[in-house]
């Protein structure tokens, strides 16, 4: 869970300033975009904690915020004007604010030996490094080529090559982030089912 979640973050977050710069935005705009998330998280994370506690359904809150923030993050690449990007970064930060804290609290509350938390959390740091390094390698090897409309005689390989070319460059950041978010969501679902029906201890009889 930690590995896949932080790998999805590592595949995108370190490269966002470079992506913004590639769109032609200056340092002031990039700095403002970078400040939106920590400032928004600082303000709204306690509110999400209150909502989670009052509803008694932290997994429901986690599902909702995780999916909405994922959609918001992907929509950042939909348009390139600063107003749109700032709005979508704000929406992403608004709903992403409780995700890390909810994951941490859920894992901690279900650990019999809480001293193992650090060992589990280490997988998150490893995932972040793997995600950022892997995307860096893909970016360095990707090449832009002009789009060519397929002809009727195009082979399957040519079609696949055209699809690949359409997601190379900085679009790879968002594609990889979305791809790694799928196993993260599946891990959250599995963890939810496990907490509702935990395995019986061998000595329970």
Short mmCIF file of C-alpha atoms in Angstrom, two decimals:
data_model
loop_
_atom_site.label_atom_id
_atom_site.label_comp_id
_atom_site.label_asym_id
_atom_site.label_seq_id
_atom_site.Cartn_x
_atom_site.Cartn_y
_atom_site.Cartn_z
CA UNK A 1 0.00 0.00 0.00
CA UNK A 2 2.68 2.51 1.01
CA UNK A 3 4.93 1.43 -1.86
CA UNK A 4 2.32 1.91 -4.60
CA UNK A 5 0.89 5.13 -3.15
CA UNK A 6 4.23 6.86 -2.78
CA UNK A 7 5.42 5.50 -6.12
CA UNK A 8 2.46 7.24 -7.75
CA UNK A 9 3.45 10.47 -6.00
CA UNK A 10 7.10 10.07 -6.94
CA UNK A 11 6.20 9.60 -10.59
CA UNK A 12 4.62 13.06 -10.75
CA UNK A 13 5.31 15.53 -7.95
CA UNK A 14 9.09 16.03 -8.45
CA UNK A 15 8.55 16.85 -12.12
CA UNK A 16 5.60 19.24 -11.88
CA UNK A 17 7.77 22.42 -11.72
CA UNK A 18 9.61 21.23 -14.84
CA UNK A 19 6.28 20.53 -16.52
CA UNK A 20 4.98 24.01 -15.67
CA UNK A 21 8.19 25.54 -17.00
CA UNK A 22 7.82 23.57 -20.25
CA UNK A 23 4.44 25.26 -20.72
CA UNK A 24 6.15 28.64 -20.69
CA UNK A 25 5.15 29.74 -17.18
CA UNK A 26 7.60 31.89 -15.24
CA UNK A 27 9.07 31.44 -11.80
CA UNK A 28 6.36 33.48 -10.07
CA UNK A 29 3.54 31.31 -11.43
CA UNK A 30 5.46 28.11 -10.68
CA UNK A 31 6.12 29.29 -7.13
CA UNK A 32 2.44 30.08 -6.60
CA UNK A 33 1.45 26.67 -7.93
CA UNK A 34 3.91 25.01 -5.58
CA UNK A 35 2.55 26.94 -2.58
CA UNK A 36 -1.11 26.07 -3.15
CA UNK A 37 -0.92 22.46 -1.97
CA UNK A 38 0.88 22.89 1.40
CA UNK A 39 -1.19 25.97 2.27
CA UNK A 40 -4.49 24.27 1.37
CA UNK A 41 -3.51 21.07 3.17
CA UNK A 42 -2.64 23.03 6.30
CA UNK A 43 -6.10 24.61 6.33
CA UNK A 44 -8.39 21.75 5.36
CA UNK A 45 -6.70 18.60 6.71
CA UNK A 46 -8.18 19.10 10.23
CA UNK A 47 -11.62 19.60 8.67
CA UNK A 48 -11.36 16.28 6.85
CA UNK A 49 -10.28 14.66 10.11
CA UNK A 50 -13.41 15.96 11.82
CA UNK A 51 -15.56 14.69 8.94
CA UNK A 52 -13.92 11.27 9.09
CA UNK A 53 -14.43 11.00 12.86
CA UNK A 54 -17.99 12.28 12.81
CA UNK A 55 -19.12 9.94 10.03
CA UNK A 56 -17.33 6.93 11.51
CA UNK A 57 -16.46 5.85 7.94
CA UNK A 58 -12.81 6.72 7.33
CA UNK A 59 -12.56 4.37 4.37
CA UNK A 60 -15.52 6.07 2.67
CA UNK A 61 -13.83 9.43 3.14
CA UNK A 62 -10.57 7.93 1.86
CA UNK A 63 -12.18 6.46 -1.26
CA UNK A 64 -13.92 9.74 -2.07
CA UNK A 65 -10.95 12.03 -1.51
CA UNK A 66 -8.48 9.70 -3.22
CA UNK A 67 -10.53 9.39 -6.41
CA UNK A 68 -11.52 13.07 -6.64
CA UNK A 69 -7.93 14.22 -6.07
CA UNK A 70 -6.73 11.75 -8.72
CA UNK A 71 -9.18 13.14 -11.27
CA UNK A 72 -8.19 16.68 -10.36
CA UNK A 73 -4.51 15.87 -10.73
CA UNK A 74 -5.04 14.39 -14.18
CA UNK A 75 -7.12 17.38 -15.27
CA UNK A 76 -4.14 19.64 -14.57
CA UNK A 77 -2.79 18.50 -17.94
CA UNK A 78 -6.09 19.17 -19.71
CA UNK A 79 -5.37 22.87 -20.30
CA UNK A 80 -2.23 24.98 -20.09
CA UNK A 81 -3.44 28.42 -18.97
CA UNK A 82 -2.39 29.44 -15.43
CA UNK A 83 -5.94 30.05 -14.16
CA UNK A 84 -7.05 26.52 -15.05
CA UNK A 85 -3.92 24.91 -13.62
CA UNK A 86 -4.19 26.87 -10.36
CA UNK A 87 -7.85 25.91 -9.99
CA UNK A 88 -7.20 22.21 -10.58
CA UNK A 89 -4.15 22.23 -8.29
CA UNK A 90 -6.37 23.76 -5.59
CA UNK A 91 -9.09 21.14 -6.13
CA UNK A 92 -6.49 18.38 -6.01
CA UNK A 93 -4.97 19.76 -2.81
CA UNK A 94 -8.41 20.22 -1.24
CA UNK A 95 -9.33 16.56 -1.63
CA UNK A 96 -5.85 15.09 -1.31
CA UNK A 97 -5.25 16.74 2.07
CA UNK A 98 -6.52 13.85 4.25
CA UNK A 99 -5.24 10.92 2.18
CA UNK A 100 -1.80 10.53 3.77
CA UNK A 101 -3.04 11.04 7.32
CA UNK A 102 -5.94 8.61 6.84
CA UNK A 103 -3.63 5.95 5.45
CA UNK A 104 -1.21 6.40 8.34
CA UNK A 105 -3.92 6.32 11.02
CA UNK A 106 -5.61 3.26 9.53
CA UNK A 107 -2.36 1.34 9.35
CA UNK A 108 -1.38 2.36 12.88
CA UNK A 109 -4.78 1.43 14.33
CA UNK A 110 -4.54 -2.07 12.83
CA UNK A 111 -0.97 -2.83 13.82
CA UNK A 112 -0.59 -5.11 16.81
CA UNK A 113 3.05 -4.11 17.13
CA UNK A 114 3.28 -0.40 16.37
CA UNK A 115 7.05 -0.54 16.38
CA UNK A 116 6.74 -2.08 12.91
CA UNK A 117 5.20 1.10 11.51
CA UNK A 118 8.59 2.59 10.65
CA UNK A 119 9.50 -0.52 8.70
CA UNK A 120 6.25 -0.30 6.73
CA UNK A 121 6.68 3.42 6.16
CA UNK A 122 10.10 2.73 4.71
CA UNK A 123 8.37 1.02 1.80
CA UNK A 124 6.77 4.37 1.03
CA UNK A 125 10.14 6.08 0.73
CA UNK A 126 11.37 3.23 -1.46
CA UNK A 127 8.28 3.53 -3.66
CA UNK A 128 8.78 7.28 -4.04
CA UNK A 129 12.36 6.73 -5.15
CA UNK A 130 11.43 3.97 -7.59
CA UNK A 131 8.58 6.04 -9.04
CA UNK A 132 10.62 9.19 -9.55
CA UNK A 133 13.66 7.32 -10.92
CA UNK A 134 11.56 5.18 -13.26
CA UNK A 135 9.73 8.15 -14.74
CA UNK A 136 13.01 10.01 -15.08
CA UNK A 137 14.38 7.17 -17.19
CA UNK A 138 11.21 7.10 -19.32
CA UNK A 139 11.34 10.86 -19.85
CA UNK A 140 14.97 10.73 -20.90
CA UNK A 141 14.22 8.05 -23.49
CA UNK A 142 10.95 9.43 -24.82
CA UNK A 143 10.99 11.40 -28.04
CA UNK A 144 8.40 13.67 -29.61
CA UNK A 145 7.39 12.92 -33.13
CA UNK A 146 4.71 14.71 -35.18
CA UNK A 147 1.37 12.96 -35.17
CA UNK A 148 0.55 11.17 -38.43
CA UNK A 149 -2.99 10.09 -39.19
CA UNK A 150 -3.09 6.31 -39.64
CA UNK A 151 -3.90 4.99 -43.09
CA UNK A 152 -6.16 2.09 -43.80
CA UNK A 153 -3.17 -0.20 -44.24
CA UNK A 154 -1.55 0.67 -40.88
CA UNK A 155 -0.46 -2.33 -38.88
CA UNK A 156 -1.28 -2.99 -35.24
CA UNK A 157 2.31 -2.21 -34.35
CA UNK A 158 2.04 1.20 -36.04
CA UNK A 159 -1.15 1.95 -34.13
CA UNK A 160 0.53 1.02 -30.85
CA UNK A 161 3.48 3.20 -31.76
CA UNK A 162 1.15 6.13 -32.39
CA UNK A 163 -0.50 5.62 -29.00
CA UNK A 164 2.93 5.55 -27.35
CA UNK A 165 3.99 8.73 -29.12
CA UNK A 166 0.82 10.47 -27.95
CA UNK A 167 1.77 9.94 -24.29
CA UNK A 168 5.50 10.57 -24.47
CA UNK A 169 7.10 13.68 -23.05
CA UNK A 170 5.59 15.19 -19.96
CA UNK A 171 2.27 13.45 -20.58
CA UNK A 172 4.09 10.37 -19.27
CA UNK A 173 4.00 11.95 -15.80
CA UNK A 174 0.23 11.94 -15.63
CA UNK A 175 -0.12 8.60 -17.42
CA UNK A 176 2.25 6.88 -14.98
CA UNK A 177 0.61 8.57 -11.99
CA UNK A 178 -2.80 7.27 -13.07
CA UNK A 179 -1.40 3.81 -13.80
CA UNK A 180 0.23 3.51 -10.36
CA UNK A 181 -2.92 4.80 -8.67
CA UNK A 182 -4.81 1.69 -9.78
CA UNK A 183 -2.88 -0.79 -7.56
CA UNK A 184 -2.99 1.82 -4.78
CA UNK A 185 -6.79 1.86 -4.90
CA UNK A 186 -6.91 -1.94 -5.04
CA UNK A 187 -4.63 -2.11 -1.98
CA UNK A 188 -6.91 0.29 -0.11
CA UNK A 189 -9.92 -1.89 -1.00
CA UNK A 190 -8.11 -5.03 0.15
CA UNK A 191 -7.07 -3.33 3.39
CA UNK A 192 -10.67 -2.21 3.96
CA UNK A 193 -11.94 -5.78 3.56
CA UNK A 194 -9.17 -7.09 5.80
CA UNK A 195 -10.07 -4.68 8.63
CA UNK A 196 -13.73 -5.68 8.40
CA UNK A 197 -12.95 -9.40 8.40
CA UNK A 198 -9.49 -9.88 9.89
CA UNK A 199 -7.95 -13.37 9.90
CA UNK A 200 -8.44 -15.33 13.09
CA UNK A 201 -5.42 -15.90 15.31
CA UNK A 202 -4.11 -19.42 15.52
CA UNK A 203 -4.52 -19.34 19.30
CA UNK A 204 -8.07 -18.00 19.25
CA UNK A 205 -9.59 -21.42 20.04
#
